Coordinates of C-alpha atoms in Angstrom, one line a residue:
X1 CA 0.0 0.0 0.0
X2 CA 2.8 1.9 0.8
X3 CA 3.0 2.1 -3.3
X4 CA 0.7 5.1 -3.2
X5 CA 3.0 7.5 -1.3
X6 CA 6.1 8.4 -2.6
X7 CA 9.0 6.5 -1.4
X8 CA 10.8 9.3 -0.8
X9 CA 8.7 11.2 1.1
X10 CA 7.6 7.8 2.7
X11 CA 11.5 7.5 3.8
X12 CA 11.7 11.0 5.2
X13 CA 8.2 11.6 6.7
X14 CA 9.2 12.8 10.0
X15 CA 11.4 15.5 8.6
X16 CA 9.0 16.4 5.9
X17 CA 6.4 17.2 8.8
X18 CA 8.4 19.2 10.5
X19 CA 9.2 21.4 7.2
X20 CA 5.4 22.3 7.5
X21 CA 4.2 19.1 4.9
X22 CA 0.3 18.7 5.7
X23 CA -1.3 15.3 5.0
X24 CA -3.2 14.8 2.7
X25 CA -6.9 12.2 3.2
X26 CA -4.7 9.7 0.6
X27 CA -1.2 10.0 2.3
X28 CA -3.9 8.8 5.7
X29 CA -5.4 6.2 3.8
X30 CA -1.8 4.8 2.6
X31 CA -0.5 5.6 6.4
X32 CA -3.6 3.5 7.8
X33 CA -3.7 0.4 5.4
X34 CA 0.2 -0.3 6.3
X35 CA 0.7 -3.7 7.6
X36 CA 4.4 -4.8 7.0
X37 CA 6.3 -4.4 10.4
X38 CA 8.9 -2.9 8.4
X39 CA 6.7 0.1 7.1
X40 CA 4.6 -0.1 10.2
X41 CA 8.4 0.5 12.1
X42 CA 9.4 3.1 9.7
X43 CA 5.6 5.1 10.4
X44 CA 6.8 4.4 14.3
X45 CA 10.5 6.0 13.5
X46 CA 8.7 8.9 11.5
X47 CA 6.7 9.6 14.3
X48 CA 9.4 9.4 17.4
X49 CA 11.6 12.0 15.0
X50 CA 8.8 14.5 15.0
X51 CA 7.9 13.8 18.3
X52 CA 11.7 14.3 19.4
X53 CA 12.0 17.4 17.8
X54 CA 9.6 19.2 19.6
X55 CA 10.2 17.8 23.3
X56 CA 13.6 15.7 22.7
X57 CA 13.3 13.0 25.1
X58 CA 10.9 14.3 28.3
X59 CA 7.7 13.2 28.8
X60 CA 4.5 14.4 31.1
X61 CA 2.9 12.9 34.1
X62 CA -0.6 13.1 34.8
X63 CA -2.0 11.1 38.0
X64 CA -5.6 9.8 37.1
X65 CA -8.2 9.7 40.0
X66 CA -11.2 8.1 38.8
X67 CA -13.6 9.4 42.0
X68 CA -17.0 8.1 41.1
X69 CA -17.8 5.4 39.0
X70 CA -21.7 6.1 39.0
X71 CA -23.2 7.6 35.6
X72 CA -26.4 8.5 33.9
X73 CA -25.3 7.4 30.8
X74 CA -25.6 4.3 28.3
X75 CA -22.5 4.1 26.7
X76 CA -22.4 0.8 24.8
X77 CA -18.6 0.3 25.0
X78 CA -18.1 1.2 28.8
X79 CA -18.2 -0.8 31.7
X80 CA -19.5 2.0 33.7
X81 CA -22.6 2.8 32.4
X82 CA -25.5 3.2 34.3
X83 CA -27.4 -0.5 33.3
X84 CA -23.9 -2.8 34.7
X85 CA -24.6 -4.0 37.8
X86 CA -21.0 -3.5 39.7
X87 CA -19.8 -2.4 42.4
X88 CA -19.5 1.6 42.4
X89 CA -18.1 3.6 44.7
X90 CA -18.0 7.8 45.0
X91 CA -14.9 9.2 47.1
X92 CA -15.5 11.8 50.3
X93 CA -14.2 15.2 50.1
X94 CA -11.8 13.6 52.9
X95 CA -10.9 10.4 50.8
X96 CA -9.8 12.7 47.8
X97 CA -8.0 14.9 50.4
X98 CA -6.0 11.9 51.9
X99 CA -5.2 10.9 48.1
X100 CA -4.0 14.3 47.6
X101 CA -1.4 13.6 50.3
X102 CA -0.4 10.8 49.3
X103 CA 0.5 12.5 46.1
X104 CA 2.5 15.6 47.0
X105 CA 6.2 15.9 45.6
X106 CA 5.5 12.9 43.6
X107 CA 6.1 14.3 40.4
X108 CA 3.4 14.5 38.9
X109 CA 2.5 17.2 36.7
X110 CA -1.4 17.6 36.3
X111 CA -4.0 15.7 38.2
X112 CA -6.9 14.1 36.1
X113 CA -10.3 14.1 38.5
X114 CA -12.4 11.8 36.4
X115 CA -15.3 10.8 37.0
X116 CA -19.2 9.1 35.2
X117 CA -22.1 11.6 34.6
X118 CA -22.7 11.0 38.2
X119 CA -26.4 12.3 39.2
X120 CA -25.0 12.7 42.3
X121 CA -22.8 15.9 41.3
X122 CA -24.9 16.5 38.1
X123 CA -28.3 18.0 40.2
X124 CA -25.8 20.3 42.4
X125 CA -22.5 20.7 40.1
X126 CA -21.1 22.9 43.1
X127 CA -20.0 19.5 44.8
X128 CA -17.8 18.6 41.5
X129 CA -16.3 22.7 41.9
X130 CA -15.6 22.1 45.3
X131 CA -13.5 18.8 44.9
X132 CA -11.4 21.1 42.1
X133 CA -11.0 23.7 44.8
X134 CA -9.9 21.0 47.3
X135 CA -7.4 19.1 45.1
X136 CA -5.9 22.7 44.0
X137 CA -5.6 24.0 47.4
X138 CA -4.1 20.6 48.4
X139 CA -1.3 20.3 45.5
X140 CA -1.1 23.4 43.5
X141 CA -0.7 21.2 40.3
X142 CA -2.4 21.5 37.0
X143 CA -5.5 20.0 37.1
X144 CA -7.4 18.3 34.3
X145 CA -11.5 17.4 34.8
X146 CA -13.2 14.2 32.9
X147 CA -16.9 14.9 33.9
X148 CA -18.8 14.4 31.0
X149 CA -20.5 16.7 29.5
X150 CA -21.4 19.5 32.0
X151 CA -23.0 22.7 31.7
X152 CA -21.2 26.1 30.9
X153 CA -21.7 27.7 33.7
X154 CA -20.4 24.7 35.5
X155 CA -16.9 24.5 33.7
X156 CA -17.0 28.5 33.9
X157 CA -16.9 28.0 38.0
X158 CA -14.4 24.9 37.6
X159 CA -11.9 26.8 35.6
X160 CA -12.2 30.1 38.4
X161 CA -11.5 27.3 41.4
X162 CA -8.3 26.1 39.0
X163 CA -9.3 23.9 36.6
X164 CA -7.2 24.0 33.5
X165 CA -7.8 21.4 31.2
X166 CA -10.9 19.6 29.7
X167 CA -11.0 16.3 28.6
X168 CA -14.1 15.5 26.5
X169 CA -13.8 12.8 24.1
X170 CA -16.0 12.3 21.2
X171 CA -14.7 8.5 20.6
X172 CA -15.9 9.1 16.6
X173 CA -16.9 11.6 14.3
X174 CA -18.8 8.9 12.1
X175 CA -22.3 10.2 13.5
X176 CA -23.9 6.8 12.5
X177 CA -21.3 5.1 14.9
X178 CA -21.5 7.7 17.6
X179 CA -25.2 6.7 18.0
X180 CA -24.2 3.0 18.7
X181 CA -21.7 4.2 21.0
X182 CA -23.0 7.2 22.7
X183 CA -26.8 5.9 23.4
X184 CA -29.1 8.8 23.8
X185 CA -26.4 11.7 23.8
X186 CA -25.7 14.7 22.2
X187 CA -23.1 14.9 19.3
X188 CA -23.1 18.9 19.1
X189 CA -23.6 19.2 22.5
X190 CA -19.5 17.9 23.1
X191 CA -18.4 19.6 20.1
X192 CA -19.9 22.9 21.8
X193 CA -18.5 22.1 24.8
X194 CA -14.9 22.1 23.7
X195 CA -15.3 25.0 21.7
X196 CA -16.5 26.9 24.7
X197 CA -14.6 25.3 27.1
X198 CA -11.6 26.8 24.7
X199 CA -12.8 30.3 24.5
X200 CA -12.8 30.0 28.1
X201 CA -8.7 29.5 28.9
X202 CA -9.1 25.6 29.2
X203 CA -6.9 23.9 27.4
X204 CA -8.7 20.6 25.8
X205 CA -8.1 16.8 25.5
X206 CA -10.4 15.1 22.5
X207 CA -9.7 11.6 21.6
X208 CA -11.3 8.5 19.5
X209 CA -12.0 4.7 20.1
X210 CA -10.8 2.6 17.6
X211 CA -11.6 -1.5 17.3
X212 CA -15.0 -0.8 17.6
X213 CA -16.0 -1.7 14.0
X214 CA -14.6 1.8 12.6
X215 CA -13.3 1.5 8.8
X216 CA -10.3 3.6 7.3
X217 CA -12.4 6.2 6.1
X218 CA -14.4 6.1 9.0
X219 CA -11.2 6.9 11.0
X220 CA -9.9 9.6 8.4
X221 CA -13.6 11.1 9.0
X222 CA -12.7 11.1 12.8
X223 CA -9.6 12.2 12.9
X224 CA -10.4 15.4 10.5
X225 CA -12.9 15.9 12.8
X226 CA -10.8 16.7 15.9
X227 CA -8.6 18.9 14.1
X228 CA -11.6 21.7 14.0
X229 CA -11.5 21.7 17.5
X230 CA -7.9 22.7 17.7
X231 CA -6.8 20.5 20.5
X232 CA -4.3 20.8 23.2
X233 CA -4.3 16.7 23.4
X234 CA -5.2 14.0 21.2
X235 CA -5.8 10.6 22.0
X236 CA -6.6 7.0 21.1
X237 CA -7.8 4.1 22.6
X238 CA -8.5 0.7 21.6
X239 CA -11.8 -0.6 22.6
X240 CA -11.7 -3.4 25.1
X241 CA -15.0 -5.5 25.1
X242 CA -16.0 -5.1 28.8
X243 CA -18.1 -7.3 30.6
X244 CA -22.3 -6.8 31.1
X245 CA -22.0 -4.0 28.1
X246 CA -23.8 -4.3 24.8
X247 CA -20.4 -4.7 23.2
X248 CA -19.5 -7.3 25.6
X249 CA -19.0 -9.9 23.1
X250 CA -17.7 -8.3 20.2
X251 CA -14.4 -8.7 18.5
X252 CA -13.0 -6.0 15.8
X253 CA -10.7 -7.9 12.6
X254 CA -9.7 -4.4 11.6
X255 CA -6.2 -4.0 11.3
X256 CA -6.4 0.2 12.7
X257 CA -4.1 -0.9 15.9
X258 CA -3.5 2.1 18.7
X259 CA 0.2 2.5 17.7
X260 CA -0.7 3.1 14.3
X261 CA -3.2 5.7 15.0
X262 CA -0.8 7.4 17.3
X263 CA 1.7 7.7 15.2
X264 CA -0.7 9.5 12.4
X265 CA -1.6 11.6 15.5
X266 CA 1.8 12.2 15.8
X267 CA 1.9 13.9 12.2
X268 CA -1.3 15.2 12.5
X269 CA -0.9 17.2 15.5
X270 CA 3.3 17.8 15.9
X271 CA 3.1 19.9 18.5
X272 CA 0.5 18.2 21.2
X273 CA 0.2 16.5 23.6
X274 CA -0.3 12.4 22.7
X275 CA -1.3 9.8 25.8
X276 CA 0.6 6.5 26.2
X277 CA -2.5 5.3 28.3
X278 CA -1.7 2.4 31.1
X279 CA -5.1 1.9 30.9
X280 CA -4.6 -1.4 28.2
X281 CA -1.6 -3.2 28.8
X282 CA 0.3 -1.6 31.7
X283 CA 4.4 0.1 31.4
X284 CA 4.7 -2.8 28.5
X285 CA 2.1 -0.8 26.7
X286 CA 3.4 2.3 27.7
X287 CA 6.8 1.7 26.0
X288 CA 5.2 0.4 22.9
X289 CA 3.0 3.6 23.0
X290 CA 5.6 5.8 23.4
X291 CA 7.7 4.2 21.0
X292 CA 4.8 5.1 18.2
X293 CA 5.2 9.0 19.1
X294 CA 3.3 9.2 22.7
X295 CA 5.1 12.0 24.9
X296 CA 2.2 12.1 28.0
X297 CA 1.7 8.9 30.6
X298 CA -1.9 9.1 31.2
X299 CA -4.0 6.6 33.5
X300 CA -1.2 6.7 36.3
X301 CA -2.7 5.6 39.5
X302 CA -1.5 6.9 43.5
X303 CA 0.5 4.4 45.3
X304 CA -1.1 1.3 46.7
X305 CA -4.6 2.2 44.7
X306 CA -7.6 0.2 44.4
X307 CA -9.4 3.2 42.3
X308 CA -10.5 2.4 39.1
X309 CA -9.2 3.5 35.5
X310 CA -11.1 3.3 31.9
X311 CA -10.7 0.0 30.9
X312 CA -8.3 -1.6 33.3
X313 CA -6.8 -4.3 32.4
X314 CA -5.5 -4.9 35.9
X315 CA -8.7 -5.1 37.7
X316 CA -8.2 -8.2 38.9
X317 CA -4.8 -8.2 39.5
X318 CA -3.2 -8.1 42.7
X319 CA -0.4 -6.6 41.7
X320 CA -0.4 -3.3 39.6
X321 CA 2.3 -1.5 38.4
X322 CA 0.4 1.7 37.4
X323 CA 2.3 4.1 40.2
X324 CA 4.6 6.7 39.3
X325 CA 8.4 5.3 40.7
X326 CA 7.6 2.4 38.5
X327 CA 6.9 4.3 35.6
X328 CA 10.0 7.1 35.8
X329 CA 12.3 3.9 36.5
X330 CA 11.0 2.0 32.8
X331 CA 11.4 5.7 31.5
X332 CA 14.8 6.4 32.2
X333 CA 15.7 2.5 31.4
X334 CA 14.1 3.5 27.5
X335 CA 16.7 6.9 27.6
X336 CA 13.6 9.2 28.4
X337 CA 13.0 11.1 31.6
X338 CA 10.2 13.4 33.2
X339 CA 10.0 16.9 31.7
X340 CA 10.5 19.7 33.8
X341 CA 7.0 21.2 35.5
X342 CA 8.1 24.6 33.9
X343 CA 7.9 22.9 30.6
X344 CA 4.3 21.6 31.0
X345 CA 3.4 24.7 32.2
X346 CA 4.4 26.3 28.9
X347 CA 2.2 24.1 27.4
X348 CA -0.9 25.3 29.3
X349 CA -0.1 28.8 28.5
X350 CA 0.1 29.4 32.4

């Protein structure tokens, strides 16, 4: 496939990008129909020297606290929503204060505070504002909200009490998959929601699912799609069947891996922020992730956590290795290291 793309622009990709060379929709369909490892490794290569030119070898930190796991929402691909019958749990102000503790000086440098469309903070969104208040006052870090789609003058009080980023995914732009997906929710009302969350000083996070029966062109249609939004980060995930969801039982035979996506990310958006989630397969996955053009280690958990992540593939586990000393030690044993928190701060504008 790789046919269709010049070789020699194939063979100097990376540099090409950073001379200003925009893809085109038939350099992504050649980019995302490559399945010999040794294209697939040059794509990877492309992407790293891109990647590297822009932040060298330091990545970013962000510790993920996933403080209530109810939500309103039917989301056929996640183990959360509101018809699964598991165990939930919703941390106290004083639990998310003891966490905080447990997380000064560690390194980090943004907190995530995730969380369902919980009803619980959804019928007096001044709860959710306080725990952003809390966690600021308690760390002084950057701090990042996942809480669905909320109103405007909710993330208008969030980003006065400190929040700075906004992560809002879409998972497609393919509105006929979206509906299977997002049961029952808006489409605009997220891409609204970024926009104004953007016109407001928030930085934002946008990000796609693949593996859940998206095609090439579907993907191309997605990953256009983020780019009107003018993201600060961009991310992918795979879709991992979870169980007692719709999608339970499903199995994709595309061949649109993560790392492949990540990497056209990479070229895509030079300059942002890309996760390597440990939300899949753990600091394995992270190294593969960051090997395809990743520079931000998302899904990090406190020490000794039992809080949940997205699709945690550790649930059952007794051991996890999702804490931060473990993940700077497989950094600096790849040749990369923690960026400085002056350098993320940059990033946000601050």
């Amino acid at each position: 496939m790789i046919q269709k793309m010049a070789i020699n622009l194939f063979d100097r990709l990376g540099e090409k990008i950073i001379e200003g060379y925009q893809l085109s929709d038939d350099d992504l369909r050649t980019l995302l129909s490559i399945e010999s490892e040794e294209d697939l490794e040059k794509l990877y290569s492309a992407a790293r020297v891109v990647r590297d030119y822009y932040f060298g070898n330091k990545v970013f930190l962000n510790c993920f606290i996933y403080f209530s796991t109810y939500c309103k929402n039917q989301c056929s691909f996640c183990y959360y929503n509101c018809r699964n019958e598991i165990n939930r749990y919703r941390l106290t102000r004083e639990e998310i204060k003891e966490t905080c503790k447990a997380l000064k000086g560690a390194g980090f440098h943004m907190v995530d505070l995730t969380m369902g469309e919980d009803p619980y903070y959804y019928e007096d969104p001044d709860k959710f504002v306080e725990l952003i208040q809390i966690v600021k006052e308690e760390l002084g870090l950057p701090i990042m909200i996942s809480p669905g789609l909320m109103d405007n003058n909710t993330l208008l009080k969030a980003r006065e009490k400190g929040a700075n980023f906004l992560a809002l995914y879409q998972e497609t732009y393919d509105t006929e998959l979206y509906r299977k997906l997002r049961v029952g929710q808006s489409f605009d009302g997220r891409v609204h929601a970024r926009l104004f969350a953007k016109e407001q000083g928030y930085c934002i996070e946008d990000g796609i699912l693949t593996g859940v029966g998206n095609d090439i062109e579907s993907t191309i249609l997605s990953l256009r799609g983020m780019s009107t939004n003018n993201p600060d980060m961009v991310r992918v995930m795979t879709f991992l069947p979870q169980e007692g969801t719709p999608l339970e039982g499903f199995r994709d035979k595309s061949s649109l891996s993560e790392l492949k996506i990540i990497s056209v990310l990479r070229l895509l958006f030079p300059k942002r922020l890309i996760p390597a989630s440990l939300d899949l397969e753990g600091i394995d996955g992270m190294v593969q992730r960051l090997n395809a053009g990743a520079n931000i280690v998302t899904s990090i958990l406190p020490p000794d956590s039992r809080l949940e992540g997205v699709a945690n593939y550790d649930r059952n586990l007794k051991e996890r290795d999702r804490d931060i000393k473990s993940v700077i030690q497989k950094l600096e044993s790849i040749g990369m290291e923690p960026a400085r928190q002056a350098d993320f701060e940059a990033i946000l504008g601050c």
